[in-house]
XYZ file of N, CA and C in Angstrom:
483
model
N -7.488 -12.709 -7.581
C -7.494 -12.130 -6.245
C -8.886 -11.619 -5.879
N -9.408 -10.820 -6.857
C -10.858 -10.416 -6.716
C -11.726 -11.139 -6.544
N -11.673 -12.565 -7.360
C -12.867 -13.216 -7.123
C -12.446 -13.615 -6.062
N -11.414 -14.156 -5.561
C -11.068 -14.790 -3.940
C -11.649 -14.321 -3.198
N -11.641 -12.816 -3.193
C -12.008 -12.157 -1.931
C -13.878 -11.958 -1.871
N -13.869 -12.237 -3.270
C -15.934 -12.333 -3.302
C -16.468 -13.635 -2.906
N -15.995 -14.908 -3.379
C -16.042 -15.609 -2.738
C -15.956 -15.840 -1.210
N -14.700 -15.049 -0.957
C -14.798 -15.516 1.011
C -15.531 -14.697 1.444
N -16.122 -13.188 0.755
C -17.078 -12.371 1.577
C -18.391 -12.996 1.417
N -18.682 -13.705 0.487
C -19.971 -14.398 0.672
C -20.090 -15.275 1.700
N -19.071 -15.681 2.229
C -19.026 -16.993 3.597
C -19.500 -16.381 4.981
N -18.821 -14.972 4.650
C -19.296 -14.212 6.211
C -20.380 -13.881 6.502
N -20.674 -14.246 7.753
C -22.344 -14.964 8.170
C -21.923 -13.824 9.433
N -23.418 -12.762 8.968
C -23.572 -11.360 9.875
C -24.402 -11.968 11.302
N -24.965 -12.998 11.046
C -25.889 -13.570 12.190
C -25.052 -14.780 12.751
N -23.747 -14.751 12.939
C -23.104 -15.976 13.364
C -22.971 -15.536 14.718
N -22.069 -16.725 15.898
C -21.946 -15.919 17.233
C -20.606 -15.457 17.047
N -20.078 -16.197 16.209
C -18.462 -15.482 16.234
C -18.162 -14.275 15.809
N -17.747 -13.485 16.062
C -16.819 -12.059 16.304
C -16.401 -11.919 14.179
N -17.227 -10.756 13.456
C -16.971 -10.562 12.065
C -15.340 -11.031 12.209
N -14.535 -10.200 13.158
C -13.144 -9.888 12.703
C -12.620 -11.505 13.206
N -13.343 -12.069 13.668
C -12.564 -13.917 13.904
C -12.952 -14.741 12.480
N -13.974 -14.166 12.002
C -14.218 -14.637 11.020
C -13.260 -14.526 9.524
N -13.127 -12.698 9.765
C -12.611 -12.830 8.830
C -11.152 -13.055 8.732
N -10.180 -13.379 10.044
C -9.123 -13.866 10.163
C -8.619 -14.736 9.893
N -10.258 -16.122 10.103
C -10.381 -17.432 9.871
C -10.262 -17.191 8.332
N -10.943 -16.809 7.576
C -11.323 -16.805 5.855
C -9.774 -16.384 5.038
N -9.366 -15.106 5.787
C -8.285 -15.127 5.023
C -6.800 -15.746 5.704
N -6.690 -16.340 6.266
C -5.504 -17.053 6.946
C -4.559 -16.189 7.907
N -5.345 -15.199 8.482
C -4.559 -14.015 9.609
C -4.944 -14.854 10.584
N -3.211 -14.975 11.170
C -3.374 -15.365 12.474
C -3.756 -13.900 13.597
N -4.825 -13.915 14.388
C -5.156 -12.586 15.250
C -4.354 -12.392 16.260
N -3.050 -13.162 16.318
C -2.210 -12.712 17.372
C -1.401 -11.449 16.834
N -1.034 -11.552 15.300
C -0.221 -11.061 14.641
C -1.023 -9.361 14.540
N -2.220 -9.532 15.285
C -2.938 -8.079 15.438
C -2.502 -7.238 16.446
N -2.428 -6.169 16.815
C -2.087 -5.158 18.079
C -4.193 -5.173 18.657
N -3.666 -5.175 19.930
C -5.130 -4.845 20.582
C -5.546 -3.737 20.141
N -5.358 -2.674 19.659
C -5.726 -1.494 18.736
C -5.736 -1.745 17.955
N -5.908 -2.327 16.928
C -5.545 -2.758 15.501
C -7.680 -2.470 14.855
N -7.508 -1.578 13.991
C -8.521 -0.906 13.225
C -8.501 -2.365 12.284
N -9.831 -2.202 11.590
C -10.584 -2.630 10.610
C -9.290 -2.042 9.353
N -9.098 -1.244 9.356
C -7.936 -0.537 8.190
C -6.800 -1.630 8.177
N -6.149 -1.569 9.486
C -5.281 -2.478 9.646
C -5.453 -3.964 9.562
N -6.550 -4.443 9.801
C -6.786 -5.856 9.188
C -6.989 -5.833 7.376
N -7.495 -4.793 7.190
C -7.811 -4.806 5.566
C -6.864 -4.729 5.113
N -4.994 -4.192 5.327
C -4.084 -3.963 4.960
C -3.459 -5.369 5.155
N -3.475 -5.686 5.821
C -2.728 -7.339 6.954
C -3.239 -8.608 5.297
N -4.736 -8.383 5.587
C -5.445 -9.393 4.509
C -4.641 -9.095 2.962
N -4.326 -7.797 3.149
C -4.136 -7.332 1.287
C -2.956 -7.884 1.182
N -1.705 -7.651 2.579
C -0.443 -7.916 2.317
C -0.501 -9.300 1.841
N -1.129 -10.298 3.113
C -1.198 -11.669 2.647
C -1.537 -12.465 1.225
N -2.756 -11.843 1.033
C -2.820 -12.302 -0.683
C -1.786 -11.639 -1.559
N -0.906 -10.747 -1.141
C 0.172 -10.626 -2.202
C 1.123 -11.485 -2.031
N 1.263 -11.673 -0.846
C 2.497 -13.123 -0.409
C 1.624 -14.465 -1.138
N 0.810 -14.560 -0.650
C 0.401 -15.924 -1.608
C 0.260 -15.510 -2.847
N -0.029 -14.709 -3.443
C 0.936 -14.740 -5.488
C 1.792 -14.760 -5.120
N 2.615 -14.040 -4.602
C 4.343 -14.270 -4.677
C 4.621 -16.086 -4.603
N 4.140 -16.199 -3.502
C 4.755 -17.883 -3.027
C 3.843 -18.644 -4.012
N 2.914 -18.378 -4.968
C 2.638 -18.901 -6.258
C 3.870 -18.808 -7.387
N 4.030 -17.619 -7.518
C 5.232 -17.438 -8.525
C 6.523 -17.994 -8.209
N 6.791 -18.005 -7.007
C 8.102 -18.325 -6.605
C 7.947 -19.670 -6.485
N 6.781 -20.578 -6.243
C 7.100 -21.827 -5.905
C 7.651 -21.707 -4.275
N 7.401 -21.046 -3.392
C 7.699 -21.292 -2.277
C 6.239 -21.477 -1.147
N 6.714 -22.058 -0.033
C 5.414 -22.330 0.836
C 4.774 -21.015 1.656
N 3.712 -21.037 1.260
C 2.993 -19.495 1.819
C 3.762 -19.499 3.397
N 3.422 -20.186 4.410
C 3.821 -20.067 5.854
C 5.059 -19.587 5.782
N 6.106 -20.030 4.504
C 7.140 -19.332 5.309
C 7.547 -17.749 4.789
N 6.820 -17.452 3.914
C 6.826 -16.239 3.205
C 5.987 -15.156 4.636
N 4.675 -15.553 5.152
C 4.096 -14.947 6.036
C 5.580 -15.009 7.070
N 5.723 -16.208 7.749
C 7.153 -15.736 9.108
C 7.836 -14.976 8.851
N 8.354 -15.288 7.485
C 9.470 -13.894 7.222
C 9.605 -12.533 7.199
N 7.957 -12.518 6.396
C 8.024 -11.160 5.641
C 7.128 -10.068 6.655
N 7.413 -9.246 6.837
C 6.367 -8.211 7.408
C 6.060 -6.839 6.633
N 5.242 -6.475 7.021
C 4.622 -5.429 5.975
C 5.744 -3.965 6.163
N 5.266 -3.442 7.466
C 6.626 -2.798 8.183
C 7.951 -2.755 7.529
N 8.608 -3.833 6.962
C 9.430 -4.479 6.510
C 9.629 -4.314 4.969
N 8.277 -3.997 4.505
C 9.011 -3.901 2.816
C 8.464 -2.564 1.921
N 9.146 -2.230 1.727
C 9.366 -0.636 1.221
C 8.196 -0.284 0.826
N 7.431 -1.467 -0.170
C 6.257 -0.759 -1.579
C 4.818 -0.864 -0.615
N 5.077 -1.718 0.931
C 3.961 -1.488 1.723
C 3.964 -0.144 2.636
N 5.603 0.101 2.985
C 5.559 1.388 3.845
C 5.164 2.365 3.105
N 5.554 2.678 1.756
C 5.067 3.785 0.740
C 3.713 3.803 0.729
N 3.158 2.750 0.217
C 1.495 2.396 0.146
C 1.105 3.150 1.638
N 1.484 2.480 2.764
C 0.693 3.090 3.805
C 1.011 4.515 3.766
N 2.536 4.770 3.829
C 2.356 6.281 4.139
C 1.508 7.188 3.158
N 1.282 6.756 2.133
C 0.510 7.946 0.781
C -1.046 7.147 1.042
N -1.425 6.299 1.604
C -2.742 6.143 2.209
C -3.081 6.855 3.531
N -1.909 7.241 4.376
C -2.180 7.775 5.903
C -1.959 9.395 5.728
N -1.028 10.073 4.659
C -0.827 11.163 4.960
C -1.433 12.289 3.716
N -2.328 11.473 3.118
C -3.147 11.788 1.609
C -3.451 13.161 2.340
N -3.845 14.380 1.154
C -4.460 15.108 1.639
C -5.867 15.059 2.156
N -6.172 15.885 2.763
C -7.773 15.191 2.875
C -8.895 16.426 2.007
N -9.215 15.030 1.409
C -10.667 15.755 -0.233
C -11.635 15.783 0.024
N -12.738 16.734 -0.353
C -13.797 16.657 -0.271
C -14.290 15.014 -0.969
N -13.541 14.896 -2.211
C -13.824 13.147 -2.871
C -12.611 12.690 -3.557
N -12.896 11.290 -2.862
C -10.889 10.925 -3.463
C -11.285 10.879 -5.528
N -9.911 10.848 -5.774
C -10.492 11.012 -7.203
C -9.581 9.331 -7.955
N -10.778 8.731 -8.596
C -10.596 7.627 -8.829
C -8.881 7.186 -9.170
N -8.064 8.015 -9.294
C -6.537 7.808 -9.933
C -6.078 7.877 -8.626
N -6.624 8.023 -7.805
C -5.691 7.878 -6.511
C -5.122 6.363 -6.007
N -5.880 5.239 -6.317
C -5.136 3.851 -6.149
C -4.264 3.866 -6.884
N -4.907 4.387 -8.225
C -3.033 4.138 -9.170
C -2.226 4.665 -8.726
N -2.185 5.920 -8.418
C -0.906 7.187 -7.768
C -0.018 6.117 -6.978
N -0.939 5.403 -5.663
C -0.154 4.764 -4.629
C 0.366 3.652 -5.350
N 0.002 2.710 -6.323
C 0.329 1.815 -6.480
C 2.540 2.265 -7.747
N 1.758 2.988 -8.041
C 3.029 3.746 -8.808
C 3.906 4.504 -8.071
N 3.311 4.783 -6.842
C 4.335 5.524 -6.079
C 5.083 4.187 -5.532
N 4.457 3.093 -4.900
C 4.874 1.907 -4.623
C 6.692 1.299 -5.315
N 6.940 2.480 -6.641
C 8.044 1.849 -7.146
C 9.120 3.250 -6.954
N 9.164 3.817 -6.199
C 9.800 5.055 -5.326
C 11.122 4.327 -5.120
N 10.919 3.471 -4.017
C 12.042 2.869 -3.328
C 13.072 2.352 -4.283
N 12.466 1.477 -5.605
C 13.199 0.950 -6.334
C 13.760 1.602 -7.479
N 13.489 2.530 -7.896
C 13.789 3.693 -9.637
C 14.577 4.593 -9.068
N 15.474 4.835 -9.450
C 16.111 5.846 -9.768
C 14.795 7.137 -9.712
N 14.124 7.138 -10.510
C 13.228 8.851 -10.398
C 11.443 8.324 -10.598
N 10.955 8.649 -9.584
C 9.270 8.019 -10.086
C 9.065 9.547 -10.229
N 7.623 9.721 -11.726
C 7.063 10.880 -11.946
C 5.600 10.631 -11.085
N 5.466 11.507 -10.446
C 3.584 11.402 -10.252
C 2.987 12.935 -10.105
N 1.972 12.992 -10.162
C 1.213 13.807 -10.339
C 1.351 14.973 -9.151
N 1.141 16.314 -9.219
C 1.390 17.300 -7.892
C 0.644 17.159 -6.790
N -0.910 16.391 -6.799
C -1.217 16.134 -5.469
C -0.504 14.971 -4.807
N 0.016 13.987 -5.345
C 0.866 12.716 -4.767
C 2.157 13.212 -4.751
N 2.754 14.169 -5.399
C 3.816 14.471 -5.059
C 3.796 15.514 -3.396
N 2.731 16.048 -3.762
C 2.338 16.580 -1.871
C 1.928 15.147 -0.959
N 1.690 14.810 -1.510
C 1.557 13.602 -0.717
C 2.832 12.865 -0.082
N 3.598 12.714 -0.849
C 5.176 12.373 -0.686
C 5.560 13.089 0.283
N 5.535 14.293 -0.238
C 6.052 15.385 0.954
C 5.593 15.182 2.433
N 4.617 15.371 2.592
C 3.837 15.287 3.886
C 4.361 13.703 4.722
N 3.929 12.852 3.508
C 4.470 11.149 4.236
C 5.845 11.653 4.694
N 7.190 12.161 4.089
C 8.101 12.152 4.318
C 8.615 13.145 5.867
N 7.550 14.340 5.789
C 8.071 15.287 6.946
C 7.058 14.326 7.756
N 6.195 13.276 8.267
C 5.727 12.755 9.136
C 6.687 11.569 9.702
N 6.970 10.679 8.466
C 7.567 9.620 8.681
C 8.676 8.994 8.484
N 9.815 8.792 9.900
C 10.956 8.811 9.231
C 11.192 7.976 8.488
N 10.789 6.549 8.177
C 10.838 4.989 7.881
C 10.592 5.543 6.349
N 9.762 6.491 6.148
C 8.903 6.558 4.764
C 9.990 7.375 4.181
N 10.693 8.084 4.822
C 11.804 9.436 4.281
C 12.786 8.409 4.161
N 13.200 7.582 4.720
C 14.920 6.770 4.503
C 14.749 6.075 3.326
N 13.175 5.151 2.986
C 13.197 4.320 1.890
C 12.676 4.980 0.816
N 12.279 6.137 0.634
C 11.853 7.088 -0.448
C 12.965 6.780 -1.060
N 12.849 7.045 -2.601
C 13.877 7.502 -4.004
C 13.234 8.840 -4.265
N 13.435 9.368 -5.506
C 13.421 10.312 -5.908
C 12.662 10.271 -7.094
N 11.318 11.680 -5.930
C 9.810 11.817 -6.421
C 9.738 13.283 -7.193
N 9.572 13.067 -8.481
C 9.202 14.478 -8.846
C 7.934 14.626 -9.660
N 7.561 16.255 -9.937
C 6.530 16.139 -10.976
C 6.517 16.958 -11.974
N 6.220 16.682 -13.051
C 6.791 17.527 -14.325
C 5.319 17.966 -14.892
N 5.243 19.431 -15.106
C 3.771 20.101 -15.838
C 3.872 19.470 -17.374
N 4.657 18.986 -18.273
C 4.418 18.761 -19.270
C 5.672 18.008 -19.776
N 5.995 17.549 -21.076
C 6.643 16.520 -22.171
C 7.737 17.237 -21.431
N 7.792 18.804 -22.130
C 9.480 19.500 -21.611
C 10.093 19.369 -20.315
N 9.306 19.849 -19.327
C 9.496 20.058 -17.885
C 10.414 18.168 -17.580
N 9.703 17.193 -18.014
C 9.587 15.970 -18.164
C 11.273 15.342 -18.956
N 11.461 15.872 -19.680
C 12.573 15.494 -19.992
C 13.870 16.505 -19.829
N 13.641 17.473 -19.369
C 14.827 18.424 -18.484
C 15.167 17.480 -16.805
N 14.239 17.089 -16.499
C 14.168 16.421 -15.302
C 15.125 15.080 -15.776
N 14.755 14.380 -16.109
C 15.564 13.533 -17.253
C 16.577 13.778 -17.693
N 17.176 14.433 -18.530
C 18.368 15.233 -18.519
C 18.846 15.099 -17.121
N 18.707 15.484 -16.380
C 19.392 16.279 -15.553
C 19.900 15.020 -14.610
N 19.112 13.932 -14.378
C 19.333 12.760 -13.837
C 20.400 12.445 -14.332
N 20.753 12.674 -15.482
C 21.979 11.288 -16.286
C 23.072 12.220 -16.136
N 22.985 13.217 -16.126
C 24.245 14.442 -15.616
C 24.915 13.909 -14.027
């Protein structure tokens, strides 16, 4: 995926006449209709990320990328609404701290577990996504955070009760 995306950023030509964001729609296979006339640089960088996860998927699955893109929307699937909401409602840091992609990417499995553990600033994070967003509050599971081994398996316990 990484090198994909170094590769196509080397193609983008800063002195071309075409428009960076036509370019980079062209490079990664976003159709720009599928954009809102407001649609941020964030939101194309999210659009591009979703897509290269649909094309692994429609690698693994053996299915045809086009129809994985018609189907699927980001909006639409839980581990992207989580991702966005703990990217949109993060606290705001003086400096993000490098474990913060992991946090989201682990919070990403919320919707599906029975109990995700994460850390007390992502668990404020949860919080906040959830009193902002209702979409993010319906597909949430159940987020907690434990100070240590004990705290950690009382929580545990208490699940199977």
């Amino acid at each position: 995926f990484f090198q994909d995306v170094l590769e196509k950023g080397a193609r983008l030509d800063e002195h071309s006449a075409v428009d960076l964001v036509d370019q980079i729609t062209q490079l990664f296979g976003v159709d720009p209709g599928s954009l809102p006339l407001d649609a941020t640089m964030n939101d194309l960088e999210a659009l591009v990320t979703f897509y290269g996860q649909l094309e692994v998927a429609a690698g693994v699955l053996g299915l045809p990328l086009a129809d994985l893109k018609s189907r699927c929307a980001m909006e639409r699937t839980p581990s992207c609404v989580v991702q966005e909401g703990l990217r949109t409602y993060r606290q705001d840091t003086a400096e993000r701290k490098g474990s913060e992609l992991t946090d989201r990417y682990l919070g990403c499995l919320a919707p599906y577990a029975d109990i995700t553990f994460v850390d007390k600033r992502t668990k404020e994070n949860f919080q906040k996504a959830s009193r902002k967003d209702p979409v993010f509050r319906s597909i949430q599971g159940r987020v907690e955070k434990a100070r240590n081994i004990a705290a950690l398996e009382r929580l545990l316990a208490d699940s199977e009760s």
